[in-house]
């Protein structure tokens, strides 16, 4: 393999070891990056940035999967408490949607594992990690199915997976480099195409949760004493459970207002997280393409828009 410049000694040693071990075709991203970028540090930085971005993507999908699961529980709860009928087909569609979202979380997690192994690129254990993650990623790319009532899967996803599979079987470094170059683009396109569906899933969940929370307040099924905490906390005071028969109507009205306000805020935050994740993936696609065109990559930080994603995930307790 010809390189645009001398490799760092450790990277060169690892490269030769992998060739000798017959794992040449699994070094997809380093093959593409280190043969193109000005310095090996660009390749290492790109791998680390891909690791962070795919980690956030995996957490985003895992959170969305839990939200879809909770939507099914809320549908059943609403049926029980308010006599609102829920059909078996509706529950089946929710379950199918959750399953497919979870498949996407697994795909993102595999991309994260591959990126982490590529960032290290040393030692026999890393070689095995690259091999296992690359094979698993190829399999997952071709197995992703469309979401129920969602748009068709972009052709680029299946093509990237098929090309990865053929590259591994044929030990063809050119095909391998092309496949990895297209893999991130395909994953980014999948997210962009399905983003309206992700937002609609959350837009279904939050109003339903708000409706049941509001009904719980009206029926005096909740302890609203926690609403007093902003006033009591600065002075080291704590509230006591308010007996339902003594519940102040003003406090109940405030609770309902707070649910309404939080509904809008939570919806806006999820939309910002979706936009941020979309922008981060597209930014990583641009960076990888730049390296592939034999241009140096000056960026050394993660995509800025990941901040919105991480903020939303931290509120959910998944990041």
PDB file of C-alpha atoms in Angstrom:
ATOM      1  CA  UNK A   1       0.000   0.000   0.000  1.00  0.00           C
ATOM      2  CA  UNK A   2       1.369   3.393  -0.948  1.00  0.00           C
ATOM      3  CA  UNK A   3       1.027   6.168   1.580  1.00  0.00           C
ATOM      4  CA  UNK A   4       1.096   9.937   1.229  1.00  0.00           C
ATOM      5  CA  UNK A   5       3.822  10.128   3.872  1.00  0.00           C
ATOM      6  CA  UNK A   6       5.705   8.115   6.464  1.00  0.00           C
ATOM      7  CA  UNK A   7       3.548   6.518   9.152  1.00  0.00           C
ATOM      8  CA  UNK A   8       4.217   6.782  12.839  1.00  0.00           C
ATOM      9  CA  UNK A   9       6.446   3.796  13.785  1.00  0.00           C
ATOM     10  CA  UNK A  10       3.783   2.246  16.041  1.00  0.00           C
ATOM     11  CA  UNK A  11       1.133   2.545  13.345  1.00  0.00           C
ATOM     12  CA  UNK A  12       3.473   1.075  10.740  1.00  0.00           C
ATOM     13  CA  UNK A  13       4.256  -1.875  13.013  1.00  0.00           C
ATOM     14  CA  UNK A  14       0.554  -2.516  13.631  1.00  0.00           C
ATOM     15  CA  UNK A  15      -0.152  -2.224   9.916  1.00  0.00           C
ATOM     16  CA  UNK A  16       2.474  -4.820   8.998  1.00  0.00           C
ATOM     17  CA  UNK A  17       1.264  -7.152  11.747  1.00  0.00           C
ATOM     18  CA  UNK A  18      -2.276  -6.987  10.434  1.00  0.00           C
ATOM     19  CA  UNK A  19      -1.179  -7.690   6.875  1.00  0.00           C
ATOM     20  CA  UNK A  20       0.821 -10.665   8.084  1.00  0.00           C
ATOM     21  CA  UNK A  21      -2.177 -11.934  10.079  1.00  0.00           C
ATOM     22  CA  UNK A  22      -4.386 -11.878   6.988  1.00  0.00           C
ATOM     23  CA  UNK A  23      -6.578  -9.060   8.377  1.00  0.00           C
ATOM     24  CA  UNK A  24      -5.613  -6.511   5.756  1.00  0.00           C
ATOM     25  CA  UNK A  25      -9.137  -6.083   4.464  1.00  0.00           C
ATOM     26  CA  UNK A  26     -10.507  -5.270   7.923  1.00  0.00           C
ATOM     27  CA  UNK A  27      -8.491  -2.085   8.285  1.00  0.00           C
ATOM     28  CA  UNK A  28     -11.074  -0.192   6.324  1.00  0.00           C
ATOM     29  CA  UNK A  29     -10.948   3.254   7.814  1.00  0.00           C
ATOM     30  CA  UNK A  30      -7.165   3.416   8.411  1.00  0.00           C
ATOM     31  CA  UNK A  31      -6.650   2.137   4.865  1.00  0.00           C
ATOM     32  CA  UNK A  32      -8.774   4.954   3.551  1.00  0.00           C
ATOM     33  CA  UNK A  33      -7.568   7.663   5.880  1.00  0.00           C
ATOM     34  CA  UNK A  34      -3.884   6.968   6.281  1.00  0.00           C
ATOM     35  CA  UNK A  35      -3.379   6.578   2.551  1.00  0.00           C
ATOM     36  CA  UNK A  36      -4.987   9.939   2.000  1.00  0.00           C
ATOM     37  CA  UNK A  37      -4.446  12.281   4.930  1.00  0.00           C
ATOM     38  CA  UNK A  38      -1.392  14.423   5.418  1.00  0.00           C
ATOM     39  CA  UNK A  39      -0.481  12.954   8.798  1.00  0.00           C
ATOM     40  CA  UNK A  40      -1.426   9.832  10.728  1.00  0.00           C
ATOM     41  CA  UNK A  41      -2.725  12.061  13.532  1.00  0.00           C
ATOM     42  CA  UNK A  42      -5.602  13.057  11.234  1.00  0.00           C
ATOM     43  CA  UNK A  43      -6.643   9.417  10.965  1.00  0.00           C
ATOM     44  CA  UNK A  44      -6.468   8.937  14.724  1.00  0.00           C
ATOM     45  CA  UNK A  45      -8.486  12.118  15.324  1.00  0.00           C
ATOM     46  CA  UNK A  46     -11.117  11.054  12.799  1.00  0.00           C
ATOM     47  CA  UNK A  47     -11.494   7.650  14.462  1.00  0.00           C
ATOM     48  CA  UNK A  48     -11.953   9.262  17.893  1.00  0.00           C
ATOM     49  CA  UNK A  49     -14.508  11.718  16.529  1.00  0.00           C
ATOM     50  CA  UNK A  50     -16.402   8.898  14.855  1.00  0.00           C
ATOM     51  CA  UNK A  51     -16.358   7.038  18.158  1.00  0.00           C
ATOM     52  CA  UNK A  52     -17.934   9.963  20.035  1.00  0.00           C
ATOM     53  CA  UNK A  53     -20.496  10.630  17.318  1.00  0.00           C
ATOM     54  CA  UNK A  54     -21.568   6.994  17.018  1.00  0.00           C
ATOM     55  CA  UNK A  55     -21.720   6.705  20.826  1.00  0.00           C
ATOM     56  CA  UNK A  56     -24.163   9.623  20.915  1.00  0.00           C
ATOM     57  CA  UNK A  57     -26.128   8.066  18.041  1.00  0.00           C
ATOM     58  CA  UNK A  58     -26.379   4.741  19.885  1.00  0.00           C
ATOM     59  CA  UNK A  59     -27.591   6.518  23.036  1.00  0.00           C
ATOM     60  CA  UNK A  60     -30.093   8.561  20.982  1.00  0.00           C
ATOM     61  CA  UNK A  61     -31.591   5.417  19.469  1.00  0.00           C
ATOM     62  CA  UNK A  62     -31.598   3.591  22.821  1.00  0.00           C
ATOM     63  CA  UNK A  63     -33.496   6.498  24.388  1.00  0.00           C
ATOM     64  CA  UNK A  64     -35.954   6.611  21.495  1.00  0.00           C
ATOM     65  CA  UNK A  65     -36.510   2.859  21.844  1.00  0.00           C
ATOM     66  CA  UNK A  66     -37.372   3.308  25.523  1.00  0.00           C
ATOM     67  CA  UNK A  67     -39.738   6.161  24.662  1.00  0.00           C
ATOM     68  CA  UNK A  68     -41.568   3.966  22.146  1.00  0.00           C
ATOM     69  CA  UNK A  69     -41.788   1.192  24.750  1.00  0.00           C
ATOM     70  CA  UNK A  70     -43.196   3.663  27.290  1.00  0.00           C
ATOM     71  CA  UNK A  71     -45.734   4.836  24.715  1.00  0.00           C
ATOM     72  CA  UNK A  72     -47.117   1.300  24.588  1.00  0.00           C
ATOM     73  CA  UNK A  73     -47.378   1.247  28.385  1.00  0.00           C
ATOM     74  CA  UNK A  74     -49.141   4.612  28.370  1.00  0.00           C
ATOM     75  CA  UNK A  75     -51.630   3.376  25.781  1.00  0.00           C
ATOM     76  CA  UNK A  76     -52.510   0.451  28.040  1.00  0.00           C
ATOM     77  CA  UNK A  77     -52.685   2.709  31.104  1.00  0.00           C
ATOM     78  CA  UNK A  78     -54.975   5.146  29.320  1.00  0.00           C
ATOM     79  CA  UNK A  79     -57.216   2.272  28.298  1.00  0.00           C
ATOM     80  CA  UNK A  80     -57.410   1.073  31.888  1.00  0.00           C
ATOM     81  CA  UNK A  81     -57.884   4.437  33.599  1.00  0.00           C
ATOM     82  CA  UNK A  82     -59.951   6.348  31.072  1.00  0.00           C
ATOM     83  CA  UNK A  83     -61.678   3.578  29.137  1.00  0.00           C
ATOM     84  CA  UNK A  84     -59.996   4.653  25.885  1.00  0.00           C
ATOM     85  CA  UNK A  85     -59.868   1.609  23.616  1.00  0.00           C
ATOM     86  CA  UNK A  86     -56.527   0.448  22.307  1.00  0.00           C
ATOM     87  CA  UNK A  87     -56.346  -2.044  19.472  1.00  0.00           C
ATOM     88  CA  UNK A  88     -54.033  -5.031  19.299  1.00  0.00           C
ATOM     89  CA  UNK A  89     -52.769  -3.755  15.947  1.00  0.00           C
ATOM     90  CA  UNK A  90     -51.713  -0.486  17.563  1.00  0.00           C
ATOM     91  CA  UNK A  91     -49.741  -2.310  20.246  1.00  0.00           C
ATOM     92  CA  UNK A  92     -48.186  -4.608  17.621  1.00  0.00           C
ATOM     93  CA  UNK A  93     -47.056  -1.602  15.572  1.00  0.00           C
ATOM     94  CA  UNK A  94     -45.532   0.034  18.645  1.00  0.00           C
ATOM     95  CA  UNK A  95     -43.631  -3.157  19.432  1.00  0.00           C
ATOM     96  CA  UNK A  96     -42.416  -3.514  15.838  1.00  0.00           C
ATOM     97  CA  UNK A  97     -41.286   0.120  15.836  1.00  0.00           C
ATOM     98  CA  UNK A  98     -39.391  -0.354  19.087  1.00  0.00           C
ATOM     99  CA  UNK A  99     -37.659  -3.435  17.705  1.00  0.00           C
ATOM    100  CA  UNK A 100     -36.477  -1.618  14.588  1.00  0.00           C
ATOM    101  CA  UNK A 101     -35.283   1.396  16.595  1.00  0.00           C
ATOM    102  CA  UNK A 102     -33.310  -1.016  18.768  1.00  0.00           C
ATOM    103  CA  UNK A 103     -31.725  -2.479  15.615  1.00  0.00           C
ATOM    104  CA  UNK A 104     -30.507   1.010  14.775  1.00  0.00           C
ATOM    105  CA  UNK A 105     -29.102   1.405  18.277  1.00  0.00           C
ATOM    106  CA  UNK A 106     -27.186  -1.851  17.809  1.00  0.00           C
ATOM    107  CA  UNK A 107     -25.868  -0.668  14.442  1.00  0.00           C
ATOM    108  CA  UNK A 108     -24.630   2.595  15.977  1.00  0.00           C
ATOM    109  CA  UNK A 109     -23.031   0.732  18.877  1.00  0.00           C
ATOM    110  CA  UNK A 110     -21.159  -1.540  16.468  1.00  0.00           C
ATOM    111  CA  UNK A 111     -19.919   1.516  14.568  1.00  0.00           C
ATOM    112  CA  UNK A 112     -18.787   2.913  17.916  1.00  0.00           C
ATOM    113  CA  UNK A 113     -16.888  -0.306  18.715  1.00  0.00           C
ATOM    114  CA  UNK A 114     -15.211  -0.318  15.316  1.00  0.00           C
ATOM    115  CA  UNK A 115     -14.213   3.336  15.680  1.00  0.00           C
ATOM    116  CA  UNK A 116     -12.777   2.685  19.135  1.00  0.00           C
ATOM    117  CA  UNK A 117     -10.702  -0.234  17.847  1.00  0.00           C
ATOM    118  CA  UNK A 118      -9.442   1.812  14.906  1.00  0.00           C
ATOM    119  CA  UNK A 119      -8.459   4.661  17.232  1.00  0.00           C
ATOM    120  CA  UNK A 120      -6.193   2.284  19.180  1.00  0.00           C
ATOM    121  CA  UNK A 121      -4.826   0.304  16.238  1.00  0.00           C
ATOM    122  CA  UNK A 122      -2.271  -1.658  18.227  1.00  0.00           C
ATOM    123  CA  UNK A 123      -2.040  -5.111  19.762  1.00  0.00           C
ATOM    124  CA  UNK A 124      -3.561  -8.434  18.804  1.00  0.00           C
ATOM    125  CA  UNK A 125      -6.725  -7.786  20.827  1.00  0.00           C
ATOM    126  CA  UNK A 126      -7.389  -4.633  18.810  1.00  0.00           C
ATOM    127  CA  UNK A 127      -6.905  -6.559  15.575  1.00  0.00           C
ATOM    128  CA  UNK A 128      -9.538  -9.055  16.693  1.00  0.00           C
ATOM    129  CA  UNK A 129     -11.857  -6.223  17.754  1.00  0.00           C
ATOM    130  CA  UNK A 130     -11.545  -4.572  14.332  1.00  0.00           C
ATOM    131  CA  UNK A 131     -12.264  -7.862  12.607  1.00  0.00           C
ATOM    132  CA  UNK A 132     -15.318  -8.689  14.738  1.00  0.00           C
ATOM    133  CA  UNK A 133     -16.808  -5.188  14.621  1.00  0.00           C
ATOM    134  CA  UNK A 134     -16.308  -4.795  10.876  1.00  0.00           C
ATOM    135  CA  UNK A 135     -18.000  -8.120  10.140  1.00  0.00           C
ATOM    136  CA  UNK A 136     -20.869  -7.343  12.491  1.00  0.00           C
ATOM    137  CA  UNK A 137     -21.308  -3.872  10.979  1.00  0.00           C
ATOM    138  CA  UNK A 138     -21.548  -5.285   7.463  1.00  0.00           C
ATOM    139  CA  UNK A 139     -24.221  -7.743   8.571  1.00  0.00           C
ATOM    140  CA  UNK A 140     -26.266  -5.080  10.360  1.00  0.00           C
ATOM    141  CA  UNK A 141     -26.177  -2.652   7.459  1.00  0.00           C
ATOM    142  CA  UNK A 142     -27.939  -5.100   5.153  1.00  0.00           C
ATOM    143  CA  UNK A 143     -30.438  -6.297   7.783  1.00  0.00           C
ATOM    144  CA  UNK A 144     -31.974  -2.925   8.735  1.00  0.00           C
ATOM    145  CA  UNK A 145     -35.672  -2.805   7.851  1.00  0.00           C
ATOM    146  CA  UNK A 146     -37.990   0.167   7.327  1.00  0.00           C
ATOM    147  CA  UNK A 147     -39.916   1.461  10.317  1.00  0.00           C
ATOM    148  CA  UNK A 148     -43.653   0.708  10.328  1.00  0.00           C
ATOM    149  CA  UNK A 149     -45.321   3.578   8.445  1.00  0.00           C
ATOM    150  CA  UNK A 150     -41.856   5.029   7.869  1.00  0.00           C
ATOM    151  CA  UNK A 151     -40.013   5.874   4.628  1.00  0.00           C
ATOM    152  CA  UNK A 152     -38.169   3.202   2.631  1.00  0.00           C
ATOM    153  CA  UNK A 153     -34.625   2.373   3.697  1.00  0.00           C
ATOM    154  CA  UNK A 154     -32.117   4.374   1.590  1.00  0.00           C
ATOM    155  CA  UNK A 155     -30.499   2.163  -1.060  1.00  0.00           C
ATOM    156  CA  UNK A 156     -27.099   3.425   0.095  1.00  0.00           C
ATOM    157  CA  UNK A 157     -27.398   1.465   3.350  1.00  0.00           C
ATOM    158  CA  UNK A 158     -27.816  -1.931   1.744  1.00  0.00           C
ATOM    159  CA  UNK A 159     -25.196  -1.156  -0.900  1.00  0.00           C
ATOM    160  CA  UNK A 160     -22.655  -0.160   1.754  1.00  0.00           C
ATOM    161  CA  UNK A 161     -23.301  -3.372   3.680  1.00  0.00           C
ATOM    162  CA  UNK A 162     -23.050  -5.531   0.568  1.00  0.00           C
ATOM    163  CA  UNK A 163     -19.826  -3.840  -0.474  1.00  0.00           C
ATOM    164  CA  UNK A 164     -18.366  -4.362   2.988  1.00  0.00           C
ATOM    165  CA  UNK A 165     -19.244  -8.042   2.851  1.00  0.00           C
ATOM    166  CA  UNK A 166     -17.673  -8.514  -0.582  1.00  0.00           C
ATOM    167  CA  UNK A 167     -14.582  -6.573   0.433  1.00  0.00           C
ATOM    168  CA  UNK A 168     -14.049  -8.858   3.436  1.00  0.00           C
ATOM    169  CA  UNK A 169     -14.556 -12.005   1.385  1.00  0.00           C
ATOM    170  CA  UNK A 170     -12.288 -10.881  -1.433  1.00  0.00           C
ATOM    171  CA  UNK A 171      -9.695  -9.122   0.769  1.00  0.00           C
ATOM    172  CA  UNK A 172      -9.866  -6.170  -1.630  1.00  0.00           C
ATOM    173  CA  UNK A 173      -8.494  -3.013  -0.020  1.00  0.00           C
ATOM    174  CA  UNK A 174      -9.893  -0.676  -2.673  1.00  0.00           C
ATOM    175  CA  UNK A 175     -13.399  -2.046  -2.234  1.00  0.00           C
ATOM    176  CA  UNK A 176     -12.917  -1.951   1.531  1.00  0.00           C
ATOM    177  CA  UNK A 177     -11.908   1.703   1.486  1.00  0.00           C
ATOM    178  CA  UNK A 178     -14.830   2.606  -0.768  1.00  0.00           C
ATOM    179  CA  UNK A 179     -17.225   0.666   1.442  1.00  0.00           C
ATOM    180  CA  UNK A 180     -16.138   2.380   4.662  1.00  0.00           C
ATOM    181  CA  UNK A 181     -16.268   5.745   2.957  1.00  0.00           C
ATOM    182  CA  UNK A 182     -19.889   5.064   2.040  1.00  0.00           C
ATOM    183  CA  UNK A 183     -20.892   3.480   5.336  1.00  0.00           C
ATOM    184  CA  UNK A 184     -20.933   6.671   7.379  1.00  0.00           C
ATOM    185  CA  UNK A 185     -22.703   8.486   4.540  1.00  0.00           C
ATOM    186  CA  UNK A 186     -25.352   5.758   4.469  1.00  0.00           C
ATOM    187  CA  UNK A 187     -25.891   5.871   8.246  1.00  0.00           C
ATOM    188  CA  UNK A 188     -26.173   9.666   8.073  1.00  0.00           C
ATOM    189  CA  UNK A 189     -28.672   9.460   5.206  1.00  0.00           C
ATOM    190  CA  UNK A 190     -30.756   6.930   7.139  1.00  0.00           C
ATOM    191  CA  UNK A 191     -30.983   9.318  10.092  1.00  0.00           C
ATOM    192  CA  UNK A 192     -31.862  12.309   7.906  1.00  0.00           C
ATOM    193  CA  UNK A 193     -34.537  10.338   6.040  1.00  0.00           C
ATOM    194  CA  UNK A 194     -36.155   9.009   9.202  1.00  0.00           C
ATOM    195  CA  UNK A 195     -35.717  12.068  11.435  1.00  0.00           C
ATOM    196  CA  UNK A 196     -39.338  13.246  10.947  1.00  0.00           C
ATOM    197  CA  UNK A 197     -40.487   9.801  12.149  1.00  0.00           C
ATOM    198  CA  UNK A 198     -38.275   9.999  15.245  1.00  0.00           C
ATOM    199  CA  UNK A 199     -39.749  13.380  16.116  1.00  0.00           C
ATOM    200  CA  UNK A 200     -43.305  12.166  15.509  1.00  0.00           C
ATOM    201  CA  UNK A 201     -42.722   9.234  17.883  1.00  0.00           C
ATOM    202  CA  UNK A 202     -41.724  11.658  20.622  1.00  0.00           C
ATOM    203  CA  UNK A 203     -44.584  13.987  19.688  1.00  0.00           C
ATOM    204  CA  UNK A 204     -46.950  11.060  20.299  1.00  0.00           C
ATOM    205  CA  UNK A 205     -45.368  10.070  23.601  1.00  0.00           C
ATOM    206  CA  UNK A 206     -45.158  13.451  25.361  1.00  0.00           C
ATOM    207  CA  UNK A 207     -48.786  14.625  24.897  1.00  0.00           C
ATOM    208  CA  UNK A 208     -50.028  11.187  25.966  1.00  0.00           C
ATOM    209  CA  UNK A 209     -47.867  11.301  29.093  1.00  0.00           C
ATOM    210  CA  UNK A 210     -48.991  14.887  29.760  1.00  0.00           C
ATOM    211  CA  UNK A 211     -52.642  13.910  29.401  1.00  0.00           C
ATOM    212  CA  UNK A 212     -52.335  11.107  31.946  1.00  0.00           C
ATOM    213  CA  UNK A 213     -50.248  13.261  34.290  1.00  0.00           C
ATOM    214  CA  UNK A 214     -52.890  16.004  34.153  1.00  0.00           C
ATOM    215  CA  UNK A 215     -55.662  13.513  34.859  1.00  0.00           C
ATOM    216  CA  UNK A 216     -53.644  12.202  37.813  1.00  0.00           C
ATOM    217  CA  UNK A 217     -53.464  15.737  39.221  1.00  0.00           C
ATOM    218  CA  UNK A 218     -57.197  16.313  38.747  1.00  0.00           C
ATOM    219  CA  UNK A 219     -58.003  13.018  40.452  1.00  0.00           C
ATOM    220  CA  UNK A 220     -55.561  13.843  43.295  1.00  0.00           C
ATOM    221  CA  UNK A 221     -53.513  10.713  42.656  1.00  0.00           C
ATOM    222  CA  UNK A 222     -50.176  12.487  43.003  1.00  0.00           C
ATOM    223  CA  UNK A 223     -48.240  14.164  45.788  1.00  0.00           C
ATOM    224  CA  UNK A 224     -47.901  17.778  44.688  1.00  0.00           C
ATOM    225  CA  UNK A 225     -45.817  18.814  47.692  1.00  0.00           C
ATOM    226  CA  UNK A 226     -42.720  18.488  45.509  1.00  0.00           C
ATOM    227  CA  UNK A 227     -43.881  21.652  43.736  1.00  0.00           C
ATOM    228  CA  UNK A 228     -42.932  23.575  46.866  1.00  0.00           C
ATOM    229  CA  UNK A 229     -39.279  22.523  46.668  1.00  0.00           C
ATOM    230  CA  UNK A 230     -38.010  25.585  44.727  1.00  0.00           C
ATOM    231  CA  UNK A 231     -39.220  27.778  47.594  1.00  0.00           C
ATOM    232  CA  UNK A 232     -38.093  25.511  50.446  1.00  0.00           C
ATOM    233  CA  UNK A 233     -34.735  24.197  49.185  1.00  0.00           C
ATOM    234  CA  UNK A 234     -32.710  27.443  49.630  1.00  0.00           C
ATOM    235  CA  UNK A 235     -33.586  27.422  53.344  1.00  0.00           C
ATOM    236  CA  UNK A 236     -32.974  23.745  53.995  1.00  0.00           C
ATOM    237  CA  UNK A 237     -36.672  23.040  54.467  1.00  0.00           C
ATOM    238  CA  UNK A 238     -38.589  20.036  53.200  1.00  0.00           C
ATOM    239  CA  UNK A 239     -42.256  19.615  52.394  1.00  0.00           C
ATOM    240  CA  UNK A 240     -44.650  17.006  53.712  1.00  0.00           C
ATOM    241  CA  UNK A 241     -47.124  14.941  51.755  1.00  0.00           C
ATOM    242  CA  UNK A 242     -50.309  16.907  51.213  1.00  0.00           C
ATOM    243  CA  UNK A 243     -53.411  14.806  51.980  1.00  0.00           C
ATOM    244  CA  UNK A 244     -55.652  14.687  48.893  1.00  0.00           C
ATOM    245  CA  UNK A 245     -58.626  16.145  50.799  1.00  0.00           C
ATOM    246  CA  UNK A 246     -56.537  19.188  51.742  1.00  0.00           C
ATOM    247  CA  UNK A 247     -55.055  19.765  48.323  1.00  0.00           C
ATOM    248  CA  UNK A 248     -55.073  23.444  47.480  1.00  0.00           C
ATOM    249  CA  UNK A 249     -56.850  24.228  44.189  1.00  0.00           C
ATOM    250  CA  UNK A 250     -54.274  26.911  43.411  1.00  0.00           C
ATOM    251  CA  UNK A 251     -51.442  24.412  43.775  1.00  0.00           C
ATOM    252  CA  UNK A 252     -53.321  21.966  41.568  1.00  0.00           C
ATOM    253  CA  UNK A 253     -53.735  24.662  38.928  1.00  0.00           C
ATOM    254  CA  UNK A 254     -50.008  25.379  39.114  1.00  0.00           C
ATOM    255  CA  UNK A 255     -49.244  21.680  38.628  1.00  0.00           C
ATOM    256  CA  UNK A 256     -51.385  21.578  35.489  1.00  0.00           C
ATOM    257  CA  UNK A 257     -49.670  24.713  34.157  1.00  0.00           C
ATOM    258  CA  UNK A 258     -46.282  23.165  34.805  1.00  0.00           C
ATOM    259  CA  UNK A 259     -47.209  20.010  32.875  1.00  0.00           C
ATOM    260  CA  UNK A 260     -48.332  22.144  29.950  1.00  0.00           C
ATOM    261  CA  UNK A 261     -45.138  24.210  30.005  1.00  0.00           C
ATOM    262  CA  UNK A 262     -42.892  21.152  30.314  1.00  0.00           C
ATOM    263  CA  UNK A 263     -44.666  19.463  27.411  1.00  0.00           C
ATOM    264  CA  UNK A 264     -43.626  22.263  25.059  1.00  0.00           C
ATOM    265  CA  UNK A 265     -40.119  22.473  26.502  1.00  0.00           C
ATOM    266  CA  UNK A 266     -39.467  18.733  26.280  1.00  0.00           C
ATOM    267  CA  UNK A 267     -40.710  18.616  22.687  1.00  0.00           C
ATOM    268  CA  UNK A 268     -38.429  21.513  21.713  1.00  0.00           C
ATOM    269  CA  UNK A 269     -35.430  19.878  23.412  1.00  0.00           C
ATOM    270  CA  UNK A 270     -35.994  16.589  21.609  1.00  0.00           C
ATOM    271  CA  UNK A 271     -36.266  18.405  18.270  1.00  0.00           C
ATOM    272  CA  UNK A 272     -32.996  20.234  19.018  1.00  0.00           C
ATOM    273  CA  UNK A 273     -31.339  16.905  19.844  1.00  0.00           C
ATOM    274  CA  UNK A 274     -32.551  15.377  16.567  1.00  0.00           C
ATOM    275  CA  UNK A 275     -31.258  18.367  14.601  1.00  0.00           C
ATOM    276  CA  UNK A 276     -27.962  18.221  16.486  1.00  0.00           C
ATOM    277  CA  UNK A 277     -27.493  14.509  15.798  1.00  0.00           C
ATOM    278  CA  UNK A 278     -28.292  14.995  12.126  1.00  0.00           C
ATOM    279  CA  UNK A 279     -25.812  17.864  11.845  1.00  0.00           C
ATOM    280  CA  UNK A 280     -23.097  15.920  13.699  1.00  0.00           C
ATOM    281  CA  UNK A 281     -23.401  12.946  11.330  1.00  0.00           C
ATOM    282  CA  UNK A 282     -23.284  15.192   8.288  1.00  0.00           C
ATOM    283  CA  UNK A 283     -20.236  16.993   9.687  1.00  0.00           C
ATOM    284  CA  UNK A 284     -18.421  13.670  10.188  1.00  0.00           C
ATOM    285  CA  UNK A 285     -19.283  12.690   6.613  1.00  0.00           C
ATOM    286  CA  UNK A 286     -17.666  15.928   5.395  1.00  0.00           C
ATOM    287  CA  UNK A 287     -14.553  15.311   7.472  1.00  0.00           C
ATOM    288  CA  UNK A 288     -14.106  11.737   6.250  1.00  0.00           C
ATOM    289  CA  UNK A 289     -14.649  12.802   2.649  1.00  0.00           C
ATOM    290  CA  UNK A 290     -12.038  15.513   3.077  1.00  0.00           C
ATOM    291  CA  UNK A 291      -9.463  12.995   4.277  1.00  0.00           C
ATOM    292  CA  UNK A 292     -10.377  10.640   1.457  1.00  0.00           C
ATOM    293  CA  UNK A 293      -9.581  13.418  -1.023  1.00  0.00           C
ATOM    294  CA  UNK A 294      -6.032  13.677   0.401  1.00  0.00           C
ATOM    295  CA  UNK A 295      -6.743  16.839   2.362  1.00  0.00           C
ATOM    296  CA  UNK A 296      -5.631  17.467   5.926  1.00  0.00           C
ATOM    297  CA  UNK A 297      -8.289  17.508   8.627  1.00  0.00           C
ATOM    298  CA  UNK A 298      -7.745  20.457  10.941  1.00  0.00           C
ATOM    299  CA  UNK A 299     -10.666  19.671  13.281  1.00  0.00           C
ATOM    300  CA  UNK A 300      -9.618  18.060  16.533  1.00  0.00           C
ATOM    301  CA  UNK A 301     -12.869  18.282  18.450  1.00  0.00           C
ATOM    302  CA  UNK A 302     -16.200  16.521  18.218  1.00  0.00           C
ATOM    303  CA  UNK A 303     -18.936  18.106  16.102  1.00  0.00           C
ATOM    304  CA  UNK A 304     -20.272  21.098  18.040  1.00  0.00           C
ATOM    305  CA  UNK A 305     -23.900  20.087  17.542  1.00  0.00           C
ATOM    306  CA  UNK A 306     -23.372  17.005  19.738  1.00  0.00           C
ATOM    307  CA  UNK A 307     -23.822  19.343  22.725  1.00  0.00           C
ATOM    308  CA  UNK A 308     -27.581  19.469  22.100  1.00  0.00           C
ATOM    309  CA  UNK A 309     -27.742  15.696  21.806  1.00  0.00           C
ATOM    310  CA  UNK A 310     -25.773  15.115  24.998  1.00  0.00           C
ATOM    311  CA  UNK A 311     -27.875  17.686  26.882  1.00  0.00           C
ATOM    312  CA  UNK A 312     -31.101  15.878  25.964  1.00  0.00           C
ATOM    313  CA  UNK A 313     -29.630  12.475  26.754  1.00  0.00           C
ATOM    314  CA  UNK A 314     -28.339  13.640  30.145  1.00  0.00           C
ATOM    315  CA  UNK A 315     -31.833  14.789  31.081  1.00  0.00           C
ATOM    316  CA  UNK A 316     -33.112  11.319  30.250  1.00  0.00           C
ATOM    317  CA  UNK A 317     -30.262   9.771  32.220  1.00  0.00           C
ATOM    318  CA  UNK A 318     -28.868   7.891  29.207  1.00  0.00           C
ATOM    319  CA  UNK A 319     -25.626   9.812  28.648  1.00  0.00           C
TER     320      UNK A 319
END
